GROMACS .gro file of C-alpha atoms in nm:
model
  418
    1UNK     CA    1  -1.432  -0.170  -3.076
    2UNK     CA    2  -1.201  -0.123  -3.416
    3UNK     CA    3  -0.848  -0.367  -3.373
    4UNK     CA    4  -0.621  -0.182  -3.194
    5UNK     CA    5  -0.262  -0.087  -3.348
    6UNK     CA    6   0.033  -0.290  -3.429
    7UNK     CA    7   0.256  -0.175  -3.140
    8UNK     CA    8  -0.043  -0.175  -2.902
    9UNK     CA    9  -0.112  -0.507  -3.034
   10UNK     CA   10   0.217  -0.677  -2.978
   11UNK     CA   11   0.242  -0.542  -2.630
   12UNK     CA   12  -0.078  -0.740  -2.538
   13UNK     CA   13   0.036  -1.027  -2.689
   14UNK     CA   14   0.363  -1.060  -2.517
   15UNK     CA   15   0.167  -0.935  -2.195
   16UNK     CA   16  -0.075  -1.223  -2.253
   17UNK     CA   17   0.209  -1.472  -2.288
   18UNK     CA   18   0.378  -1.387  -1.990
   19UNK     CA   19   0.090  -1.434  -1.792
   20UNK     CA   20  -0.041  -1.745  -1.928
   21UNK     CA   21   0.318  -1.910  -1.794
   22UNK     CA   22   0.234  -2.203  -1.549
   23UNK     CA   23   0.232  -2.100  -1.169
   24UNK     CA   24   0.594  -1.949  -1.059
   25UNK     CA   25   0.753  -2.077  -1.349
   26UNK     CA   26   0.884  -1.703  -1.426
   27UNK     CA   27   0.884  -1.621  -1.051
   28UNK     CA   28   1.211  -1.652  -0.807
   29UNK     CA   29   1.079  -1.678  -0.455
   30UNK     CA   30   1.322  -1.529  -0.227
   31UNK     CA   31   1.516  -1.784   0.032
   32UNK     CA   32   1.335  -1.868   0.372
   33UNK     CA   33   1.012  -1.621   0.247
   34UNK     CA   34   0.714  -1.710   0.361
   35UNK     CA   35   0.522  -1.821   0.005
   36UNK     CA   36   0.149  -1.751   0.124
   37UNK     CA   37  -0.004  -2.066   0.034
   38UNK     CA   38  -0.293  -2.011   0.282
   39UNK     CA   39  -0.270  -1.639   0.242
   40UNK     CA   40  -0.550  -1.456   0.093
   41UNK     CA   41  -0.520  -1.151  -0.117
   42UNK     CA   42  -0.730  -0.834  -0.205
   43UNK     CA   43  -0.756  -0.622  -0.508
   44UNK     CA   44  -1.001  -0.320  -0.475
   45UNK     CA   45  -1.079  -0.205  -0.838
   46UNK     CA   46  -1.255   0.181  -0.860
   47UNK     CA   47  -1.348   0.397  -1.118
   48UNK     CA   48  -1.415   0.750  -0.918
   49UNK     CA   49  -1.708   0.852  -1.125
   50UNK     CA   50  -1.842   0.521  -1.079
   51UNK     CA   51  -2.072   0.388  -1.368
   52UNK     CA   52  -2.395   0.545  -1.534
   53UNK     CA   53  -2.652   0.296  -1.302
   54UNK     CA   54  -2.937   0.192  -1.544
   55UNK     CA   55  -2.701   0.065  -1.753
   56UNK     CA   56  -2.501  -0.124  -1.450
   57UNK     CA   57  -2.761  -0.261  -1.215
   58UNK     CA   58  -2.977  -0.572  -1.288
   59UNK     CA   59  -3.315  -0.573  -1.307
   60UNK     CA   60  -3.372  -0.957  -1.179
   61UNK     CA   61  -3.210  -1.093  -0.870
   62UNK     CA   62  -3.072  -1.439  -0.790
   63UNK     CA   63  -2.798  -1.694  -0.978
   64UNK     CA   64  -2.941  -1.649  -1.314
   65UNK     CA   65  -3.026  -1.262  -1.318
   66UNK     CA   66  -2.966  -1.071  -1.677
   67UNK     CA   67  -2.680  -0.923  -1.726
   68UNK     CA   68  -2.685  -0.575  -1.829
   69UNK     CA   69  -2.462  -0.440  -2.100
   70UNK     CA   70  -2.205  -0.283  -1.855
   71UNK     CA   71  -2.187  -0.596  -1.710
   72UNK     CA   72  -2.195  -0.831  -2.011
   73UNK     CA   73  -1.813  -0.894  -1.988
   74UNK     CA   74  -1.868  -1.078  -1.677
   75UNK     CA   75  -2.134  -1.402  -1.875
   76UNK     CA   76  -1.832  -1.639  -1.858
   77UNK     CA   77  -1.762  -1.599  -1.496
   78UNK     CA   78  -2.126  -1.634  -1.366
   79UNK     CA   79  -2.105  -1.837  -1.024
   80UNK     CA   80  -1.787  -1.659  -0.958
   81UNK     CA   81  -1.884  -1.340  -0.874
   82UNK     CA   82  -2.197  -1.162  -0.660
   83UNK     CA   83  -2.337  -0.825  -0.790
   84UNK     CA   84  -2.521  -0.580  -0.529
   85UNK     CA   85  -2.733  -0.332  -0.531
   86UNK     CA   86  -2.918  -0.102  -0.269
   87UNK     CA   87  -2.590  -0.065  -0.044
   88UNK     CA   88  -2.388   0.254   0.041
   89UNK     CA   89  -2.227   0.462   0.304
   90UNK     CA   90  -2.539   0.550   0.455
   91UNK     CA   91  -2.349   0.879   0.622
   92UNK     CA   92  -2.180   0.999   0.287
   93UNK     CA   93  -2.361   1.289   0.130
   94UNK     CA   94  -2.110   1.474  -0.013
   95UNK     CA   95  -2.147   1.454  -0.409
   96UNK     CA   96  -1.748   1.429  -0.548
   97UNK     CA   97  -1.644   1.407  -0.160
   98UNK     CA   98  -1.747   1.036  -0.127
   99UNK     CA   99  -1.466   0.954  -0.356
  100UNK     CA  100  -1.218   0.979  -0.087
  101UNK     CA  101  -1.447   0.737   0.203
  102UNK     CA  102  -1.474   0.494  -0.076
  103UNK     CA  103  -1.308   0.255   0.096
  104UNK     CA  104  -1.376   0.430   0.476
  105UNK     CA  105  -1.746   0.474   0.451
  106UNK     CA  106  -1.713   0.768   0.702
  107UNK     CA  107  -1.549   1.135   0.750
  108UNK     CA  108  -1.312   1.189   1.022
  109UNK     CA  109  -0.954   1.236   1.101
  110UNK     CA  110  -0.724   0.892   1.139
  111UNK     CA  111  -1.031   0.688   0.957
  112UNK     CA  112  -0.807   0.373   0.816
  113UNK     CA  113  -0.972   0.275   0.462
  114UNK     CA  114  -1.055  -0.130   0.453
  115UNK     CA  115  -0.721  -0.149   0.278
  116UNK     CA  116  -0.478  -0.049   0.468
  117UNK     CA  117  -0.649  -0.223   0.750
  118UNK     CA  118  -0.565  -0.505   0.568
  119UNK     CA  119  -0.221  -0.418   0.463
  120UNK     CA  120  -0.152  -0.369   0.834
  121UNK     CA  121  -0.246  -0.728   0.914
  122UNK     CA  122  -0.070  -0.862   0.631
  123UNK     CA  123   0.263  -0.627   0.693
  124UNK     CA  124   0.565  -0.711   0.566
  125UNK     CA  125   0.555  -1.081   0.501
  126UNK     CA  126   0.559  -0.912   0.153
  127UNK     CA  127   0.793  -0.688   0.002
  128UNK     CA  128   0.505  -0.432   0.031
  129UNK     CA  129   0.201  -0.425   0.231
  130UNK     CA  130  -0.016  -0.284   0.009
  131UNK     CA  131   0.077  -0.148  -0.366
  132UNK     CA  132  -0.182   0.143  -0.558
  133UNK     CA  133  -0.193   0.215  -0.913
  134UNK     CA  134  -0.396   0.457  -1.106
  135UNK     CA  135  -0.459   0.523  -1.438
  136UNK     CA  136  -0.587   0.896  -1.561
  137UNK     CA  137  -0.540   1.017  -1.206
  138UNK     CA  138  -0.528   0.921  -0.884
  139UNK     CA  139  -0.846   0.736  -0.661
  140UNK     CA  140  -0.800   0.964  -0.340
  141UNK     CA  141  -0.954   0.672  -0.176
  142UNK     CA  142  -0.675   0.479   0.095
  143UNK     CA  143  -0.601   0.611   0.449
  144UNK     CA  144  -0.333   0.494   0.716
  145UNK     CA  145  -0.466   0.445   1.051
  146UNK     CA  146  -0.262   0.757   1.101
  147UNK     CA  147  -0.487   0.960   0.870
  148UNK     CA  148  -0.226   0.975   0.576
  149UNK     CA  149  -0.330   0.990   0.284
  150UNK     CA  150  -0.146   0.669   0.030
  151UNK     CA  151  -0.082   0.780  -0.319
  152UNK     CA  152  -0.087   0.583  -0.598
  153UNK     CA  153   0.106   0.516  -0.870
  154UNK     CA  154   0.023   0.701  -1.204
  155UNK     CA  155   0.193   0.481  -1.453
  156UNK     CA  156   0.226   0.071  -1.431
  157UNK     CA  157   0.548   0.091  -1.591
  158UNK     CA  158   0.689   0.274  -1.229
  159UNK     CA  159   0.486  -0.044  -1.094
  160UNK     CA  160   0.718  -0.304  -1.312
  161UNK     CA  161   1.071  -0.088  -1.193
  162UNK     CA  162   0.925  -0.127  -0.808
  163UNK     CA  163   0.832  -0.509  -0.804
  164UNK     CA  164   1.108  -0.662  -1.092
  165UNK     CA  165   1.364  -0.421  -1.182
  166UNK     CA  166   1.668  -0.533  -0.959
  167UNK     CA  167   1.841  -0.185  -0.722
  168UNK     CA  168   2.183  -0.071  -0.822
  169UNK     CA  169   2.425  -0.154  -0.590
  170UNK     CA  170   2.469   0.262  -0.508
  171UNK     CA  171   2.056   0.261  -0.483
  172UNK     CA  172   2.075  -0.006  -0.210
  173UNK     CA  173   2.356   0.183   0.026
  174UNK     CA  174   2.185   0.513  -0.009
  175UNK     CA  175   1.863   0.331   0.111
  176UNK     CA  176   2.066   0.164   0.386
  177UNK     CA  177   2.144   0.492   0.474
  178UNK     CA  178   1.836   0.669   0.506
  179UNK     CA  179   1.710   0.364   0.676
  180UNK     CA  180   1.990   0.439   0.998
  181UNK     CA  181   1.951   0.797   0.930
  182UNK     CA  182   1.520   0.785   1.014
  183UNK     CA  183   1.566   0.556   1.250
  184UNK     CA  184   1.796   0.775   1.494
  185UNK     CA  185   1.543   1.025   1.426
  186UNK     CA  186   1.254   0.846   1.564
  187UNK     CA  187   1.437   0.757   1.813
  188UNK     CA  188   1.500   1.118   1.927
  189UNK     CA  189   1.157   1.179   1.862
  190UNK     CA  190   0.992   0.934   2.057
  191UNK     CA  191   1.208   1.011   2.367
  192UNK     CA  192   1.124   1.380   2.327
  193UNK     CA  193   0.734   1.265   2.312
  194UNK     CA  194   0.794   1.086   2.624
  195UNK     CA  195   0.913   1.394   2.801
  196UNK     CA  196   0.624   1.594   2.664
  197UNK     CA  197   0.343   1.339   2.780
  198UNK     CA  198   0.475   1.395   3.148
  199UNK     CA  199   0.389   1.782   3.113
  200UNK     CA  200   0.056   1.746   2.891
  201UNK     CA  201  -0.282   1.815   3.039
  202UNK     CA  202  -0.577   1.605   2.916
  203UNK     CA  203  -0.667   1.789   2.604
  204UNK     CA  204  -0.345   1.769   2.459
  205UNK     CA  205  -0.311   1.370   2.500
  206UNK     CA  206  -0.524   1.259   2.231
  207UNK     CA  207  -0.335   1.453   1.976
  208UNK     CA  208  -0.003   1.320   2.157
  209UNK     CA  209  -0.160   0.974   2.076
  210UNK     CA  210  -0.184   1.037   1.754
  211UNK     CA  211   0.160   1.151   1.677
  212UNK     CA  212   0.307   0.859   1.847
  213UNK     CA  213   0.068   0.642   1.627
  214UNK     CA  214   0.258   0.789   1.355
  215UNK     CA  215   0.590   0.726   1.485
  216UNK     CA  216   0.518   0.396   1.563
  217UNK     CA  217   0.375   0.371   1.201
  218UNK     CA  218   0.697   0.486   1.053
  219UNK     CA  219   0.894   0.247   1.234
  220UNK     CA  220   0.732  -0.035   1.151
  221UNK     CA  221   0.753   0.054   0.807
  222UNK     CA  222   1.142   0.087   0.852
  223UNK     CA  223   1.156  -0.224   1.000
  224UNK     CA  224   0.976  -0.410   0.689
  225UNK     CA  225   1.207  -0.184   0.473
  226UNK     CA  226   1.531  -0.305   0.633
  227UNK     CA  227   1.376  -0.700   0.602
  228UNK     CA  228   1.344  -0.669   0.226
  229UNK     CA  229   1.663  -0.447   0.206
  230UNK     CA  230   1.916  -0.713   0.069
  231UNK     CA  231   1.676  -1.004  -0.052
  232UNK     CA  232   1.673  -1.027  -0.487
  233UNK     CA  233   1.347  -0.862  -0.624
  234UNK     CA  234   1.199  -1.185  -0.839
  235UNK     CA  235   1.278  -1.258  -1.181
  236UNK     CA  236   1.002  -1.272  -1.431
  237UNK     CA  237   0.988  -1.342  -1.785
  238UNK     CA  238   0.817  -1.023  -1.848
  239UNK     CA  239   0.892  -0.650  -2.039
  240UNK     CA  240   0.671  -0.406  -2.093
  241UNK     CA  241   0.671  -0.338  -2.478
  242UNK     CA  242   0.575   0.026  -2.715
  243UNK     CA  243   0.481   0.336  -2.494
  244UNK     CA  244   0.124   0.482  -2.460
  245UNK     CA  245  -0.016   0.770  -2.649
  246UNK     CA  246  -0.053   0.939  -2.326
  247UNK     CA  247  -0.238   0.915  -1.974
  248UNK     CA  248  -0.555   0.823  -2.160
  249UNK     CA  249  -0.472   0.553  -2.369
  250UNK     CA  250  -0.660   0.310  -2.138
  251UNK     CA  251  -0.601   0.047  -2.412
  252UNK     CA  252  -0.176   0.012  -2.321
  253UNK     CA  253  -0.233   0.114  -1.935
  254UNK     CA  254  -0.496  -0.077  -1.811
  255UNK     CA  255  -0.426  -0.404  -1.914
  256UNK     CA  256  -0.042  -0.340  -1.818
  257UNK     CA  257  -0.201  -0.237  -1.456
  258UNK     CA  258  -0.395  -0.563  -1.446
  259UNK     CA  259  -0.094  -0.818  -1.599
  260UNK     CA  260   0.127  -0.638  -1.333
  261UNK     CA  261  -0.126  -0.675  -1.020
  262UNK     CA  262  -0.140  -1.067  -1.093
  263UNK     CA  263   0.268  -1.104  -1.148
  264UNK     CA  264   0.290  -0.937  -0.833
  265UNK     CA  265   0.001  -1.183  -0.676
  266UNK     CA  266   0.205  -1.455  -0.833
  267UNK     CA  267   0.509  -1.395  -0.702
  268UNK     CA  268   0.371  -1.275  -0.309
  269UNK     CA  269   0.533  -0.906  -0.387
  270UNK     CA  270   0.217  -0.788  -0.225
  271UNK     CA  271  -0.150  -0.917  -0.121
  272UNK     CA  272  -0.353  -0.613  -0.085
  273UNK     CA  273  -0.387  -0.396  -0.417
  274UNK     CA  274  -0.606  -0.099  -0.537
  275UNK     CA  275  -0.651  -0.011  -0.882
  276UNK     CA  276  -0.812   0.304  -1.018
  277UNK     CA  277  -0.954   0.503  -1.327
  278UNK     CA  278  -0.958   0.891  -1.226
  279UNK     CA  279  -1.172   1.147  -1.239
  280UNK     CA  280  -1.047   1.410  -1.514
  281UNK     CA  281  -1.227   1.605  -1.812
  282UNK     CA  282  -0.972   1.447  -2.081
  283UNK     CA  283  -1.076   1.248  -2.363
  284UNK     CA  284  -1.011   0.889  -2.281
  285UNK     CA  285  -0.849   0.680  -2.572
  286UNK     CA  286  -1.132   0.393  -2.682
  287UNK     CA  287  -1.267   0.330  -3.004
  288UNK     CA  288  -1.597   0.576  -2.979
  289UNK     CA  289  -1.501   0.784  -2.689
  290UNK     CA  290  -1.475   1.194  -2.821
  291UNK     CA  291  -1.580   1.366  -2.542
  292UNK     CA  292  -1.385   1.479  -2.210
  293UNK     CA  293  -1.460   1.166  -1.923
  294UNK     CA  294  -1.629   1.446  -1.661
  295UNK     CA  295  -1.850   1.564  -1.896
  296UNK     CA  296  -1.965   1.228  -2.042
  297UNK     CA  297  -2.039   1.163  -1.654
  298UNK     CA  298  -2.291   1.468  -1.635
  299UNK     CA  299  -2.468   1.312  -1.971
  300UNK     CA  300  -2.808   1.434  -1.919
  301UNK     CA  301  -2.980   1.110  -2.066
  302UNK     CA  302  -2.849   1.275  -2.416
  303UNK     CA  303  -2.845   0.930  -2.651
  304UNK     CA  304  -2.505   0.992  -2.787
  305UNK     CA  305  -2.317   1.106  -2.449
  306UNK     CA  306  -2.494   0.803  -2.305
  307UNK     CA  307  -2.322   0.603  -2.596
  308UNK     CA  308  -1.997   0.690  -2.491
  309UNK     CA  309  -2.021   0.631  -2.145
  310UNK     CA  310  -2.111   0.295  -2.184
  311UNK     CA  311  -1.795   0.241  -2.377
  312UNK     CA  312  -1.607   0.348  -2.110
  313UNK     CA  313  -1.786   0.177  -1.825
  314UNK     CA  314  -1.791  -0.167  -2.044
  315UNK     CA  315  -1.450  -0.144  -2.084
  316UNK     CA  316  -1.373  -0.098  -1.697
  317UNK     CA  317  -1.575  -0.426  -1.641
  318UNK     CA  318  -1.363  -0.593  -1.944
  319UNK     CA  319  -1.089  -0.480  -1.762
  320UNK     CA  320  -1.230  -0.679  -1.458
  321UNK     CA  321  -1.329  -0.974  -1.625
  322UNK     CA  322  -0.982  -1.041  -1.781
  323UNK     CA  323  -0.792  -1.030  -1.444
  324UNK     CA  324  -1.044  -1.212  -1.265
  325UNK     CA  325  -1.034  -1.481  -1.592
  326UNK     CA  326  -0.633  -1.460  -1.548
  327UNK     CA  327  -0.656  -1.598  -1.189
  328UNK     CA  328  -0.885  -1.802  -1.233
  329UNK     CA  329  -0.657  -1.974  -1.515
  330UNK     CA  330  -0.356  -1.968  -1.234
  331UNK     CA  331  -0.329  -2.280  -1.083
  332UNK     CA  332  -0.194  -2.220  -0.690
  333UNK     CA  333   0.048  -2.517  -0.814
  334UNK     CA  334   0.263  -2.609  -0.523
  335UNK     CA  335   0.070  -2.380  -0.287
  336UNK     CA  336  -0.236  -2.620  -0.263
  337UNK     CA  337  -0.544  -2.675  -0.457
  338UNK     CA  338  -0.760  -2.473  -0.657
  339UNK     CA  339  -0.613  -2.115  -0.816
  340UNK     CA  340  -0.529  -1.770  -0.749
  341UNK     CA  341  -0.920  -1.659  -0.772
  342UNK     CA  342  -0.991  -1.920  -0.495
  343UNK     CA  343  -0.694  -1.727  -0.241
  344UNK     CA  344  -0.809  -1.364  -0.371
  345UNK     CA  345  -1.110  -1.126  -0.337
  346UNK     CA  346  -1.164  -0.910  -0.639
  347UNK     CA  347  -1.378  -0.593  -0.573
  348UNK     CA  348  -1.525  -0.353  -0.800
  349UNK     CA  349  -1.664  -0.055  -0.691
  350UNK     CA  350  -1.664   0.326  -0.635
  351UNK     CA  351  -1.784   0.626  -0.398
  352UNK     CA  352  -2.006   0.766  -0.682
  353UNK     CA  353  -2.334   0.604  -0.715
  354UNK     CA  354  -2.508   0.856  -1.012
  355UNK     CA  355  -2.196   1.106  -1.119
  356UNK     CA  356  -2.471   1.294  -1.298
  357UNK     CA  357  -2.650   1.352  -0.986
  358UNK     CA  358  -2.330   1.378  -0.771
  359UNK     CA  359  -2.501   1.081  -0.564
  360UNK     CA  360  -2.316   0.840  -0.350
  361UNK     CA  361  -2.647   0.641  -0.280
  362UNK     CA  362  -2.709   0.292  -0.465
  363UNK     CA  363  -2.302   0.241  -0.463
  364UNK     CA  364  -2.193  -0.019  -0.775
  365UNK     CA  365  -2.085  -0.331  -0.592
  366UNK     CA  366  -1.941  -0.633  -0.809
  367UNK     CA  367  -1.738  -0.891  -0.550
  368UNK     CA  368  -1.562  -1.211  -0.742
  369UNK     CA  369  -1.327  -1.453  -0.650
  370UNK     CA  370  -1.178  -1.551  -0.262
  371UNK     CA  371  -1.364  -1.872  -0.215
  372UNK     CA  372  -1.677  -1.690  -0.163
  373UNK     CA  373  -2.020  -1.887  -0.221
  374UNK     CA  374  -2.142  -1.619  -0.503
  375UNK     CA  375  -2.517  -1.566  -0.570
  376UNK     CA  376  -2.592  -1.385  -0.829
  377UNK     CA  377  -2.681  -1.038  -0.835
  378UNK     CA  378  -2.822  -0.943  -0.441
  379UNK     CA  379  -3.093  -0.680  -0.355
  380UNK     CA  380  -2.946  -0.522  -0.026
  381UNK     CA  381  -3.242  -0.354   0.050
  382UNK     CA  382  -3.316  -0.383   0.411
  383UNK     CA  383  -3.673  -0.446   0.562
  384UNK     CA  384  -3.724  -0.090   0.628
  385UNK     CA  385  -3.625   0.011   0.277
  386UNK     CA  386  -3.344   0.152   0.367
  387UNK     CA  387  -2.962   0.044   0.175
  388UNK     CA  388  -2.730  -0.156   0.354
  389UNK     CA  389  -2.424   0.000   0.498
  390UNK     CA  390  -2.141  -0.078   0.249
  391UNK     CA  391  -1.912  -0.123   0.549
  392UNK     CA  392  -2.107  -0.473   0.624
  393UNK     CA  393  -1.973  -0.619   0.295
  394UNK     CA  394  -1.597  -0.457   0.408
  395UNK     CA  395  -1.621  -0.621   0.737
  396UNK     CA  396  -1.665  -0.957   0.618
  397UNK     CA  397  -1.401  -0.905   0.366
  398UNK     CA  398  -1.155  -0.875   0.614
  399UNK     CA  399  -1.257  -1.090   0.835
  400UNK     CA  400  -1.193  -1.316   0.534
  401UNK     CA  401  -0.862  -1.192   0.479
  402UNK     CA  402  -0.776  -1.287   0.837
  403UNK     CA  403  -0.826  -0.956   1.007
  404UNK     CA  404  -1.015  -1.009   1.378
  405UNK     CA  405  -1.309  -0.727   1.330
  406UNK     CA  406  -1.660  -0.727   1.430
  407UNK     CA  407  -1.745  -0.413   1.279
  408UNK     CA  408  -1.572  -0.184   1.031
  409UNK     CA  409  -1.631   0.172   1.104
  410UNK     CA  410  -1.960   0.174   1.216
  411UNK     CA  411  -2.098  -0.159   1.016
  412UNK     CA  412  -2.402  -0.285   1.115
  413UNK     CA  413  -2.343  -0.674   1.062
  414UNK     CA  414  -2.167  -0.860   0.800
  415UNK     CA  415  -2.281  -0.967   0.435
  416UNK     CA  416  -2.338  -1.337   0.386
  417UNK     CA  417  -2.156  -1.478   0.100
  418UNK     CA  418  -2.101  -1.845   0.279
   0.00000   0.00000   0.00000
């Protein structure tokens, strides 16, 4: 790619700065807070079209496979990360669909996505259980266990106001208030559920269920609300600099979404994470890129739509490579040995397999950091030919993140990576 402008410049040069402080430095840890020195993290990184797969998946398997040129950003790291192949939602057949059971691996109502399975374990021990970010639209791909859809965040500059910017005074009593206000209402609620349940008949009890999962959902998420109500949002030595050229400029957003995810890591705002790249038709801003992102995705093996695409999915994987680099440089400091990429699993992937083919078979699967024993790039092809369920490498990522599970949603085992 050509240098990038002055202003666009600058910004990643103070971004770069910030980030290369020492360990909390820049970060206030609030009073009595648990600091998560034993606490492991998780940052689920998708693009929704996924990538175009010759150009993604090795051709040679073990430690010293060849990298491909998507994957190319990724030479310095080798021994920190494992790429896969052969593994999907075996269930998932639904072309665009399997964006949104990225992270589920199967269709249903109430199906909690890996994340927020997480995020419920980790709860709020952190200002927020779980934080989502999206750049160029939104990654449709994290459920509550109360089938609710979580939205992410469209610009990482809303990101910055959530985790650093300090309330207002008049923003923390209206919150106060709304916190008293919900809770009555719950309250009524939940007594008026009790009544009903006396009077239901059996086929109205599993939807009664469900509601009161909700309630109780809501309430716990007042409770963690009212926690963090009054405690100081940390102080970093960190401003976001210039404006992009709009939602495309990948160049200004992405990086931003990345710098932000480990500040946030850095100062236990949060330990569960997704970051996204939508799925659009608009022309994304990098050197070489002049046709809309959907249709580069359907490129019918033209040379020069092939070209483009492989700017854009090398640049996701730069995008990758730096943040996993970043914590790798992060000493844990007073936390304990080793750094941030020891304590945090960084996962690439995305519910499209071959956009042009609207396939969600042969998933792209890249898995760095969180103390993992990484081996390379992995054929998951079973015995019988057949992929291997995704939801095997999701169960033992939470198992690693603490979360007692045998099986995710239908897994068949667990992935070795010990």
């Amino acid at each position: 790619m050509s240098s990038s402008p002055p202003a666009r410049r600058s910004f990643l040069k103070a971004a770069g700065i910030t980030i290369a402080l020492p360990m909390m430095e820049s970060v206030a840890t609030p009073a009595g807070k648990n600091d998560g020195g034993d606490a492991m993290r998780m940052v689920c990184i998708s693009p929704t079209l996924g990538v175009y797969p010759k150009a993604f998946f090795p051709k040679s398997t073990g430690a010293n496979f060849e990298l491909t040129p998507t994957l190319k950003p990724l030479e310095n790291l080798r021994g920190d990360f494992t790429v896969c192949s052969n593994m999907d939602h075996p269930a998932i057949f639904s072309g665009h669909g399997g964006i949104s059971t990225f992270l589920t691996g199967i269709r249903g109502g109430n199906v909690v996505s890996m994340d927020q399975l997480a995020a419920e374990y980790a709860g709020y021990q952190t200002r927020f259980p779980s934080m989502h970010v999206a750049v160029g639209g939104g990654m449709n791909a994290s459920w509550t266990s109360s089938g609710i859809r979580v939205r992410e965040l469209g610009d990482p500059r809303d990101m910055f106001d959530q985790l650093f910017v300090p309330d207002s005074a008049a923003a923390i009593k209206e919150r106060e208030l709304r916190i008293q206000e919900q809770g009555s209402i719950l309250d009524l609620v939940r007594e008026q559920a009790k009544r009903f349940a006396r009077r239901t008949n059996p086929a109205d009890r599993q939807n009664l269920e469900e509601y009161l999962t909700a309630i109780r959902d809501a309430e716990t998420k007042l409770q963690g609300m009212q926690r963090w109500a009054n405690v100081p949002k940390p102080k970093v030595n960190y401003q976001p600099e210039g404006h992009p050229h709009s939602g495309q400029d990948y160049e200004f957003l992405a990086p931003m979404m990345f710098d932000l995810i480990l500040l946030a890591i850095q100062s236990d705002s949060s330990r569960v994470f997704t970051a996204g790249f939508g799925m659009h038709n608009r022309m994304i801003e990098l050197d070489g890129v002049s046709t809309g992102y959907h249709s580069l995705s359907h490129h019918g093996n033209r040379p020069d739509i092939l070209r483009q695409l492989g700017i854009i999915d090398n640049f996701y994987i730069q995008q990758m490579a730096r943040f996993v680099q970043k914590l790798k440089d992060s000493p844990l400091g007073n936390r304990g040995d080793g750094t941030l990429l020891d304590k945090t699993m960084v996962y690439f992937g995305s519910g499209m397999g071959d956009a042009a083919r609207h396939s969600n078979r042969d998933l792209p699967v890249v898995l760095a950091g969180g103390g993992f024993r990484h081996q390379g790039h992995v054929d998951c092809k079973t015995s019988g030919g057949d992929a291997t369920p995704l939801n095997n490498l999701y169960t033992t990522m939470l198992q690693k993140f603490g979360v007692e599970i045998e099986s995710f949603n239908g897994a068949t085992g667990t992935f070795s990576l010990s």
